[in-house]
Amino acid sequence: MSVGVVEVTELAKSEEALRRSEAGLRLALEAGEMGSFEWDIRTGELRWSENLETIHGLPAGSFGRTFDAFKGLIHPDDRERVLGAIGHSLETGSDYESEFRSAGSDGEEPRWMLGKGKVLVDEGGRPCRMIGVCMDITRRKRAEQATQEANRRKDEFIAMVSHELRNPLAAIMNQAALLDRITAGDDLSARACAAIRRQAQQLASIVDDLLDVSRLAAGKLTLERTTQDLAALVERCVQDFVGRRLLDEHRRELRLSPAYVSGDGPRLEQVVSNLLTNALKYTPRGGRITVTVDRQGGDAVLRVSDSGIGIAPELMPRIFDLFVQSDRGLDRRDGGLGLGLSIVRRLVEAHGGRIEARSAGPNQGSEFIVRLPGAVALPAPGQAPGAGAEAVPRKRILVIDDNEDAREALVGLLEHAGHEVHQAAEGVAGVESASQVCPDVAIVDIGLPGLDGFEVARQLKARISNLRLIALTGYGQFRDRTRGAEVGFDAYLVKPIEIDAILDTIASR
Ligand code: ADP
């Protein structure tokens, strides 16, 4: 065989190999629902692989083969972002990547694309070409959107259900409190009432946790910060547990030194009481619970440790995730939904702090350590804890609430506490009644038919001087409270609430 024939055969072989590899590449691109592109940056010419037009929903041969034609294909809402990403790659030489909608040509729903590219430079280091792929990610994007939508609906549903549960719970608690007072001296009734109130309180705290979860998920939590001594706050929480006889069956040790933080008092109490509740729940009777507060570096550090059932190493990395619980018996004696620690972590983080859990393993006890940035300022003066149950002077009170059961129960309780009470079932009647009786205190529901509670408050404030205005409502969102303060409410109580808290609020000026 002559040399020339050998060369021709070799050439034919390598052309055949090239064709095969190109065909293979085309098939692979098609299988991945992607096409390739090559952009000559200097001339603006943009070459597409055949299938890119189909991927973009364009008729074959219709693409203008220039960068400007491509710009026109990007959905107007995404254009600036995509061009920004391309510009950034050209400037920095980094890889280009961007997700965008392609407007297509057929007026159908826009398709989602993922573009990725590499920048090539000339001898002078200037970008001259970009080579890359573009793939159809419409299915993935729609699935993501459907998941987000389902998630949003779930959060809305949780928020709505929790909100709807508040009114009946408030009525149950108030009626039980009323029964308790009118049947005073009857041991059996007292025990039954106490059980109803305990159970309703438990339901109320589940509802609160659910509301917190949806608020935190939606990023709607706002902190009302003041300077707090963490040690005093912890002491108050522990005393509350002692008062409710929750710590009777455990040995406890407290070592609290002053440590100031800038925080939302009720939210920090929620953190402490969640950790204490868990320590109690997961530590058998007779076990030890230790709570310490001190300063370390610039931080205020709270430790809640116990000698209880401990935490298995495999649970540790997920312990602060939503709905995570250790395996438990079918009786679910420990109850709970696995919300508490997740809420605690988010609250701590919202304060700029960190939380960690430690345990040497099952039955070795657990320790939760919260670090919050320390504050240097001294606490605001006059932040005495709750007013207590001293004798209260008789007041003239007007209750405006459209929920008949809740209103009747509240009226009964207030009368039983020695107050003169008037009532109205809606806003206009409430304002009229107020003009006649001139109350010292008005307790106003927010979700009233006709005139809502905010408008009622505005009118009452304008007509009656020295009126103490209390909102009593299921709407506990921060923006509602802010609005409440704007229209002149002196206090904003969220249902369900214990009657003693209402009486304290009426008494304090
Ligand atoms: P819940 O207590 O309602 O299940 P949490 O989010 O408060 O939800 O706690 C999640 C899980 O972490 C608990 O179910 C329990 O398994 C574990 N855990 C929390 N605190 C402790 C503790 N002090 N000791 C042992 N396990 C704990």
Coordinates of C-alpha atoms and ligand atoms in Angstrom, one line a residue:
M1 CA 0.0 0.0 0.0
S2 CA 1.3 3.4 -0.9
V3 CA 1.9 6.1 1.7
G4 CA -0.9 8.3 0.1
V5 CA -3.5 5.5 0.5
V6 CA -2.6 5.0 4.1
E7 CA -3.0 8.7 4.8
V8 CA -6.4 8.8 3.1
T9 CA -7.6 5.7 5.1
E10 CA -6.4 7.2 8.4
L11 CA -8.1 10.5 7.5
A12 CA -11.4 8.7 6.7
K13 CA -11.1 6.8 10.0
S14 CA -10.5 9.9 12.1
E15 CA -13.4 11.7 10.3
E16 CA -15.6 8.8 11.1
A17 CA -14.5 8.9 14.7
L18 CA -15.2 12.6 14.9
R19 CA -18.7 12.1 13.4
R20 CA -19.4 9.4 15.9
S21 CA -18.3 11.5 18.8
E22 CA -20.4 14.5 17.6
A23 CA -23.4 12.3 17.1
G24 CA -22.8 10.8 20.6
L25 CA -22.5 14.3 22.0
R26 CA -25.7 15.4 20.3
L27 CA -27.6 12.4 21.7
A28 CA -26.2 13.0 25.1
L29 CA -27.3 16.7 25.0
E30 CA -30.8 15.7 23.8
A31 CA -31.1 13.1 26.6
G32 CA -30.2 15.8 29.1
E33 CA -32.7 18.2 27.5
M34 CA -29.8 20.6 26.8
G35 CA -28.2 22.3 23.9
S36 CA -24.8 23.9 23.5
F37 CA -23.9 27.4 22.4
E38 CA -20.8 29.3 21.3
W39 CA -20.7 33.1 21.4
D40 CA -18.2 35.1 19.6
I41 CA -18.0 38.1 21.9
R42 CA -16.3 40.4 19.4
T43 CA -18.6 39.8 16.5
G44 CA -21.8 39.1 18.5
E45 CA -22.4 36.0 16.6
L46 CA -24.1 33.3 18.7
R47 CA -24.1 29.7 17.3
W48 CA -26.6 27.2 18.8
S49 CA -26.8 23.5 18.5
E50 CA -29.8 22.4 16.5
N51 CA -31.9 21.3 19.5
L52 CA -31.6 24.7 21.3
E53 CA -34.5 26.2 19.3
T54 CA -36.8 23.3 20.3
I55 CA -35.7 23.7 23.9
H56 CA -36.6 27.4 23.8
G57 CA -39.9 26.6 22.1
L58 CA -38.9 28.2 18.8
P59 CA -39.7 27.0 15.3
A60 CA -36.6 25.4 13.6
G61 CA -34.4 27.9 11.9
S62 CA -36.1 31.0 13.5
F63 CA -33.3 31.9 15.9
G64 CA -31.4 35.1 14.7
R65 CA -27.9 33.7 15.7
T66 CA -26.8 36.8 17.4
F67 CA -26.3 37.8 21.0
D68 CA -28.9 40.6 20.6
A69 CA -31.4 38.0 19.3
F70 CA -30.7 35.9 22.5
K71 CA -31.3 39.0 24.7
G72 CA -34.7 39.4 23.1
L73 CA -35.6 35.8 24.0
I74 CA -35.0 36.3 27.8
H75 CA -38.2 37.1 29.7
P76 CA -38.2 40.9 30.4
D77 CA -38.3 40.3 34.2
D78 CA -35.2 38.2 34.1
R79 CA -33.2 40.0 31.5
E80 CA -31.3 42.4 33.7
R81 CA -30.3 39.6 36.1
V82 CA -29.0 37.3 33.3
L83 CA -27.1 40.1 31.6
G84 CA -25.6 41.0 34.9
A85 CA -24.4 37.4 35.4
I86 CA -22.9 37.3 31.9
G87 CA -21.2 40.7 32.5
H88 CA -19.8 39.5 35.8
S89 CA -18.3 36.4 34.1
L90 CA -16.7 38.5 31.4
E91 CA -15.2 40.9 33.9
T92 CA -13.9 38.3 36.3
G93 CA -13.3 35.3 34.0
S94 CA -15.5 33.2 36.3
D95 CA -18.0 30.6 35.0
Y96 CA -21.4 31.9 34.0
E97 CA -24.5 30.4 35.5
S98 CA -28.0 31.7 35.5
E99 CA -31.6 30.5 35.7
F100 CA -34.1 32.4 33.6
R101 CA -37.4 32.2 31.8
S102 CA -37.3 32.0 28.0
A103 CA -40.1 34.1 26.4
G104 CA -40.3 31.6 23.5
S105 CA -42.3 32.4 20.4
D106 CA -45.5 30.5 20.8
G107 CA -47.2 32.5 23.5
E108 CA -47.2 29.5 25.8
E109 CA -46.2 29.5 29.4
P110 CA -42.6 30.7 29.6
R111 CA -40.1 27.8 29.9
W112 CA -37.3 27.8 32.5
M113 CA -33.7 27.5 31.4
L114 CA -30.4 27.0 33.1
G115 CA -27.5 28.5 31.2
K116 CA -23.9 27.7 32.1
G117 CA -20.8 28.9 30.3
K118 CA -17.0 29.2 30.3
V119 CA -15.2 32.3 29.1
L120 CA -12.2 32.0 26.8
V121 CA -9.7 34.8 26.5
D122 CA -7.4 35.9 23.6
E123 CA -3.6 36.2 23.8
G124 CA -4.0 39.7 25.4
G125 CA -6.2 38.2 28.2
R126 CA -9.4 39.8 26.8
P127 CA -12.6 37.7 26.7
C128 CA -13.2 36.5 23.2
R129 CA -15.6 33.6 23.4
M130 CA -18.1 32.0 25.7
I131 CA -18.9 28.3 25.3
G132 CA -21.6 26.6 27.3
V133 CA -24.9 24.7 27.6
C134 CA -28.4 25.7 28.2
M135 CA -30.9 23.2 29.6
D136 CA -34.7 23.0 30.1
I137 CA -35.4 23.0 33.8
T138 CA -39.1 23.8 33.5
R139 CA -40.3 20.6 35.2
R140 CA -37.9 21.1 38.2
K141 CA -38.9 24.8 38.5
R142 CA -42.6 24.0 38.4
A143 CA -42.1 21.3 41.0
E144 CA -40.2 23.8 43.2
Q145 CA -43.0 26.4 42.8
A146 CA -45.6 23.8 43.6
T147 CA -43.7 22.8 46.8
Q148 CA -43.3 26.5 47.8
E149 CA -47.0 27.1 47.2
A150 CA -47.9 24.0 49.2
N151 CA -45.6 25.2 52.0
R152 CA -47.1 28.6 51.9
R153 CA -50.6 27.2 52.1
K154 CA -49.6 24.9 54.9
D155 CA -48.2 27.8 56.9
E156 CA -51.3 29.8 56.2
F157 CA -53.5 26.9 57.3
I158 CA -51.6 26.4 60.5
A159 CA -51.8 30.1 61.2
M160 CA -55.5 30.2 60.5
V161 CA -56.4 27.1 62.5
S162 CA -54.3 28.3 65.4
H163 CA -56.1 31.6 65.3
E164 CA -59.5 30.0 65.1
L165 CA -58.7 27.8 68.1
R166 CA -58.0 30.8 70.3
N167 CA -61.6 32.0 70.7
P168 CA -63.1 28.7 71.8
L169 CA -60.1 28.1 74.1
A170 CA -60.6 31.5 75.7
A171 CA -64.3 30.8 76.2
I172 CA -63.5 27.3 77.8
M173 CA -60.9 28.8 80.1
N174 CA -63.0 31.7 81.2
Q175 CA -66.1 29.6 81.8
A176 CA -64.0 27.1 83.8
A177 CA -62.7 30.0 85.9
L178 CA -66.2 31.3 86.4
L179 CA -67.5 27.9 87.4
D180 CA -64.6 27.6 89.8
R181 CA -65.6 30.8 91.5
I182 CA -69.3 30.2 91.7
T183 CA -68.9 26.7 93.0
A184 CA -66.2 27.7 95.6
G185 CA -65.9 25.3 98.4
D186 CA -67.0 22.2 96.4
D187 CA -63.9 20.1 96.2
L188 CA -65.1 17.9 93.3
S189 CA -66.0 20.9 91.1
A190 CA -62.8 22.7 92.0
R191 CA -60.8 19.6 90.9
A192 CA -62.8 19.3 87.6
C193 CA -62.4 23.1 86.9
A194 CA -58.6 22.9 87.6
A195 CA -58.3 20.0 85.2
I196 CA -60.3 21.8 82.5
R197 CA -58.1 24.9 82.9
R198 CA -54.9 22.8 82.9
Q199 CA -55.9 21.0 79.7
A200 CA -57.1 24.2 78.0
Q201 CA -53.8 25.9 79.0
Q202 CA -51.9 23.0 77.4
L203 CA -53.9 23.3 74.2
A204 CA -53.3 27.0 74.2
S205 CA -49.5 26.5 74.5
I206 CA -49.6 24.1 71.5
V207 CA -51.5 26.7 69.6
D208 CA -49.0 29.3 70.5
D209 CA -46.1 27.1 69.4
L210 CA -47.8 26.5 66.0
L211 CA -48.4 30.2 65.6
D212 CA -44.7 30.9 66.4
V213 CA -43.6 28.2 63.9
S214 CA -45.6 29.8 61.1
R215 CA -44.5 33.3 62.1
L216 CA -40.8 32.3 62.2
A217 CA -41.2 30.4 58.9
A218 CA -42.6 33.6 57.3
G219 CA -39.9 35.7 58.9
K220 CA -42.6 37.7 60.6
L221 CA -41.1 37.7 64.1
T222 CA -40.2 41.1 65.5
L223 CA -38.4 41.5 68.8
E224 CA -39.3 44.3 71.2
R225 CA -35.9 44.7 72.9
T226 CA -35.1 46.2 76.2
T227 CA -32.1 45.7 78.5
Q228 CA -32.7 42.6 80.6
D229 CA -30.7 40.9 83.3
L230 CA -30.7 37.3 82.1
A231 CA -30.1 36.1 85.6
A232 CA -33.2 37.9 87.0
L233 CA -35.3 36.7 84.1
V234 CA -34.2 33.1 84.7
E235 CA -34.9 33.5 88.4
R236 CA -38.4 34.7 87.6
C237 CA -39.0 31.7 85.3
V238 CA -37.8 29.2 87.9
Q239 CA -39.9 30.9 90.6
D240 CA -42.9 30.5 88.2
F241 CA -42.2 26.8 87.8
V242 CA -41.8 26.5 91.6
G243 CA -45.1 28.4 92.2
R244 CA -46.8 25.9 89.8
R245 CA -45.2 23.1 91.8
L246 CA -43.5 21.8 88.7
L247 CA -40.1 21.4 90.3
D248 CA -41.3 19.5 93.4
E249 CA -40.0 16.1 92.2
H250 CA -36.6 17.2 91.1
R251 CA -33.5 18.4 92.9
R252 CA -32.5 21.8 91.6
E253 CA -29.4 23.9 91.7
L254 CA -29.3 27.6 90.6
R255 CA -26.1 29.6 90.1
L256 CA -27.1 33.0 88.7
S257 CA -24.8 36.0 88.4
P258 CA -26.0 39.2 86.7
A259 CA -25.6 39.2 82.9
Y260 CA -27.3 41.9 80.9
V261 CA -28.5 41.4 77.3
S262 CA -30.6 43.4 74.9
G263 CA -33.6 41.2 74.4
D264 CA -37.3 40.7 74.2
G265 CA -38.3 39.7 77.7
P266 CA -41.3 37.4 76.9
R267 CA -39.4 35.8 74.1
L268 CA -36.3 35.1 76.3
E269 CA -38.7 33.7 79.0
Q270 CA -40.1 31.5 76.3
V271 CA -36.5 30.2 75.6
V272 CA -35.8 29.5 79.3
S273 CA -39.2 27.9 80.1
N274 CA -38.9 25.7 77.0
L275 CA -35.5 24.4 78.1
L276 CA -36.7 24.0 81.7
T277 CA -39.8 22.1 80.6
N278 CA -37.7 19.7 78.5
A279 CA -35.3 19.2 81.3
L280 CA -38.2 18.2 83.6
K281 CA -39.9 16.2 80.9
Y282 CA -36.8 14.1 80.1
T283 CA -35.5 13.7 83.6
P284 CA -37.1 11.0 85.8
R285 CA -38.4 12.0 89.2
G286 CA -35.6 12.5 91.8
G287 CA -33.2 13.7 89.1
R288 CA -31.2 16.9 89.2
I289 CA -31.7 20.0 87.2
T290 CA -29.0 22.7 87.2
V291 CA -29.5 26.2 85.8
T292 CA -26.6 28.7 85.6
V293 CA -26.2 32.2 84.2
D294 CA -22.9 34.0 84.0
R295 CA -20.7 36.2 81.7
Q296 CA -18.1 34.7 79.4
G297 CA -16.1 37.1 77.3
G298 CA -18.7 39.6 76.1
D299 CA -21.5 37.0 76.2
A300 CA -24.2 36.2 78.6
V301 CA -24.3 32.4 79.0
L302 CA -27.2 30.3 80.1
R303 CA -26.8 26.6 80.8
V304 CA -29.7 24.3 81.6
S305 CA -28.5 20.8 82.4
D306 CA -30.2 17.7 83.7
S307 CA -29.3 14.2 84.8
G308 CA -32.1 12.7 82.6
I309 CA -32.4 10.3 79.7
G310 CA -29.8 12.1 77.6
I311 CA -29.7 12.4 73.8
A312 CA -28.5 9.6 71.4
P313 CA -25.5 10.7 69.2
E314 CA -27.5 10.1 66.0
L315 CA -30.3 12.5 67.1
M316 CA -27.8 15.3 68.1
P317 CA -27.2 16.8 64.6
R318 CA -31.0 17.2 64.1
I319 CA -32.1 18.1 67.6
F320 CA -33.0 21.7 66.7
D321 CA -34.8 20.8 63.5
L322 CA -38.6 21.0 63.3
F323 CA -40.6 17.9 64.3
V324 CA -37.5 16.0 65.5
Q325 CA -38.1 13.7 68.4
S326 CA -36.4 10.7 69.8
D327 CA -38.1 7.4 69.3
R328 CA -40.9 7.0 71.8
G329 CA -43.4 4.4 72.9
L330 CA -46.8 4.2 71.3
D331 CA -48.3 5.7 74.4
R332 CA -46.4 9.0 73.6
R333 CA -46.2 9.6 77.3
D334 CA -43.9 12.5 76.7
G335 CA -46.3 14.2 74.3
G336 CA -45.1 17.2 72.3
L337 CA -44.8 17.8 68.6
G338 CA -41.1 18.5 68.3
L339 CA -41.5 22.2 67.9
G340 CA -40.0 23.6 71.1
L341 CA -36.3 23.4 70.4
S342 CA -36.7 24.6 66.8
I343 CA -38.5 27.7 68.1
V344 CA -35.9 28.1 70.8
R345 CA -33.0 28.1 68.3
R346 CA -34.7 30.6 66.1
L347 CA -35.5 32.9 69.0
V348 CA -31.9 32.7 70.2
E349 CA -30.6 33.4 66.7
A350 CA -33.0 36.3 66.3
H351 CA -31.3 37.8 69.4
G352 CA -27.9 37.3 67.7
G353 CA -27.1 34.4 69.9
R354 CA -26.2 30.7 69.5
I355 CA -27.5 27.5 71.2
E356 CA -25.8 24.1 71.4
A357 CA -26.8 20.8 72.9
R358 CA -24.5 18.4 74.7
S359 CA -25.0 14.9 76.0
A360 CA -22.6 12.0 76.6
G361 CA -25.4 9.7 75.3
P362 CA -28.5 7.8 76.5
N363 CA -29.1 8.1 80.3
Q364 CA -26.1 10.5 80.7
G365 CA -28.1 13.7 81.0
S366 CA -28.2 16.6 78.7
E367 CA -27.0 20.2 78.6
F368 CA -28.3 23.1 76.6
I369 CA -26.0 26.2 76.4
V370 CA -27.4 29.5 75.1
R371 CA -24.9 32.4 74.4
L372 CA -26.3 35.8 73.9
P373 CA -24.4 39.0 73.1
G374 CA -23.9 40.9 76.4
A375 CA -25.3 44.4 76.8
V376 CA -23.4 47.0 78.8
A377 CA -26.4 49.3 79.7
L378 CA -28.2 48.9 83.0
P379 CA -31.8 47.7 83.0
A380 CA -34.6 50.2 82.7
P381 CA -35.8 51.2 86.2
G382 CA -39.2 50.1 87.6
Q383 CA -39.5 46.8 85.8
A384 CA -41.1 45.1 88.7
P385 CA -42.6 41.7 88.0
G386 CA -46.5 41.1 88.0
A387 CA -48.6 43.1 90.4
G388 CA -49.9 40.1 92.3
A389 CA -53.4 39.5 93.6
E390 CA -54.0 42.3 96.0
A391 CA -57.5 43.7 96.6
V392 CA -58.5 45.8 93.5
P393 CA -60.7 48.9 93.7
R394 CA -64.1 48.5 92.0
K395 CA -64.1 49.8 88.5
R396 CA -66.8 50.5 85.9
I397 CA -66.0 48.3 82.9
L398 CA -67.4 48.0 79.4
V399 CA -66.8 44.7 77.5
I400 CA -67.3 44.8 73.7
D401 CA -67.0 41.4 72.1
D402 CA -69.2 39.7 69.5
N403 CA -68.5 36.2 70.7
E404 CA -71.3 35.7 73.1
D405 CA -69.8 32.8 75.1
A406 CA -66.5 34.5 75.6
R407 CA -68.2 37.9 76.5
E408 CA -70.7 36.3 79.0
A409 CA -67.9 34.4 80.7
L410 CA -65.7 37.5 81.0
V411 CA -68.6 39.7 82.2
G412 CA -69.4 37.0 84.8
L413 CA -65.8 36.8 86.0
L414 CA -65.4 40.6 86.2
E415 CA -68.7 40.9 88.2
H416 CA -67.5 38.1 90.4
A417 CA -64.3 40.1 91.0
G418 CA -66.5 43.0 92.3
H419 CA -66.6 45.3 89.2
E420 CA -69.6 47.0 87.7
V421 CA -69.7 45.6 84.2
H422 CA -71.6 46.7 81.0
Q423 CA -71.5 44.9 77.7
A424 CA -72.0 45.3 73.9
A425 CA -71.9 42.8 71.1
E426 CA -70.7 45.1 68.4
G427 CA -68.8 48.4 67.8
V428 CA -71.5 51.0 67.2
A429 CA -73.5 49.8 70.2
G430 CA -70.2 49.7 72.2
V431 CA -69.4 53.3 71.5
E432 CA -73.0 54.4 72.3
S433 CA -73.0 52.4 75.6
A434 CA -69.6 54.0 76.5
S435 CA -71.1 57.5 76.0
Q436 CA -73.8 56.7 78.4
V437 CA -72.0 54.8 81.2
C438 CA -68.6 56.5 81.0
P439 CA -66.5 53.5 81.9
D440 CA -63.1 53.5 83.7
V441 CA -62.0 50.6 81.6
A442 CA -63.1 49.3 78.2
I443 CA -62.1 45.8 77.1
V444 CA -62.5 45.6 73.3
D445 CA -62.3 42.7 70.9
I446 CA -60.5 43.6 67.7
G447 CA -62.4 41.4 65.1
L448 CA -65.8 43.1 65.6
P449 CA -68.4 43.2 62.8
G450 CA -69.1 46.7 61.4
L451 CA -66.7 49.0 63.3
D452 CA -63.6 47.0 64.1
G453 CA -61.9 47.2 67.5
F454 CA -59.2 49.7 66.3
E455 CA -61.9 52.2 65.1
V456 CA -63.9 51.6 68.3
A457 CA -60.8 52.4 70.3
R458 CA -60.2 55.6 68.4
Q459 CA -63.7 56.8 69.0
L460 CA -63.7 55.9 72.7
K461 CA -60.4 57.7 73.3
A462 CA -61.8 60.8 71.6
R463 CA -65.0 60.8 73.7
I464 CA -64.0 59.7 77.1
S465 CA -61.1 61.1 79.1
N466 CA -59.1 59.0 81.4
L467 CA -60.3 55.8 79.9
R468 CA -58.1 52.7 80.2
L469 CA -58.4 50.8 76.9
I470 CA -57.6 47.1 76.8
A471 CA -57.6 45.0 73.6
L472 CA -58.5 41.4 74.1
T473 CA -58.1 39.6 70.9
G474 CA -57.1 36.5 68.9
Y475 CA -54.9 38.7 66.6
G476 CA -51.5 38.6 68.3
Q477 CA -49.3 39.6 65.4
F478 CA -46.8 42.3 66.0
R479 CA -48.3 44.6 63.4
D480 CA -51.7 44.4 65.2
R481 CA -50.1 45.3 68.5
T482 CA -48.3 48.3 66.9
R483 CA -51.6 49.4 65.4
G484 CA -53.3 48.9 68.7
A485 CA -50.7 51.2 70.4
E486 CA -51.2 53.8 67.7
V487 CA -55.0 54.0 68.2
G488 CA -54.6 54.3 71.9
F489 CA -54.9 50.9 73.5
D490 CA -53.0 50.9 76.9
A491 CA -52.7 47.1 76.9
Y492 CA -53.0 44.4 74.3
L493 CA -54.0 40.9 75.6
V494 CA -54.0 37.9 73.3
K495 CA -56.6 35.2 73.8
P496 CA -56.7 32.8 75.5
I497 CA -55.6 34.5 78.6
E498 CA -56.1 33.7 82.3
I499 CA -58.6 35.9 84.2
D500 CA -55.9 36.9 86.7
A501 CA -53.9 38.5 83.9
I502 CA -56.9 40.5 82.9
L503 CA -57.6 41.6 86.5
D504 CA -53.9 42.6 86.9
T505 CA -54.1 44.7 83.7
I506 CA -57.3 46.4 84.8
A507 CA -55.7 47.2 88.2
S508 CA -52.4 48.5 86.8
R509 CA -52.3 52.1 85.6
Ligands
ADP1 P1 -40.8 18.0 72.2 O1 -40.3 18.0 73.6 O2 -42.2 18.6 72.1 O3 -40.8 16.6 71.6 P2 -38.6 19.7 71.4 O4 -38.3 20.4 70.1 O5 -38.7 20.5 72.7 O6 -40.0 18.9 71.2 O7 -37.5 18.6 71.6 C1 -37.2 17.7 70.6 C2 -36.6 16.4 71.1 O8 -35.4 16.6 71.7 C3 -37.5 15.8 72.2 O9 -38.5 15.0 71.6 C4 -36.5 14.9 72.9 O10 -36.3 13.7 72.2 C5 -35.2 15.7 72.8 N1 -34.9 16.5 74.0 C6 -35.1 17.8 74.2 N2 -34.7 18.2 75.4 C7 -34.1 17.1 76.0 C8 -33.5 16.8 77.3 N3 -33.4 17.8 78.2 N4 -33.1 15.6 77.5 C9 -33.3 14.6 76.6 N5 -33.8 14.8 75.4 C10 -34.3 16.0 75.1

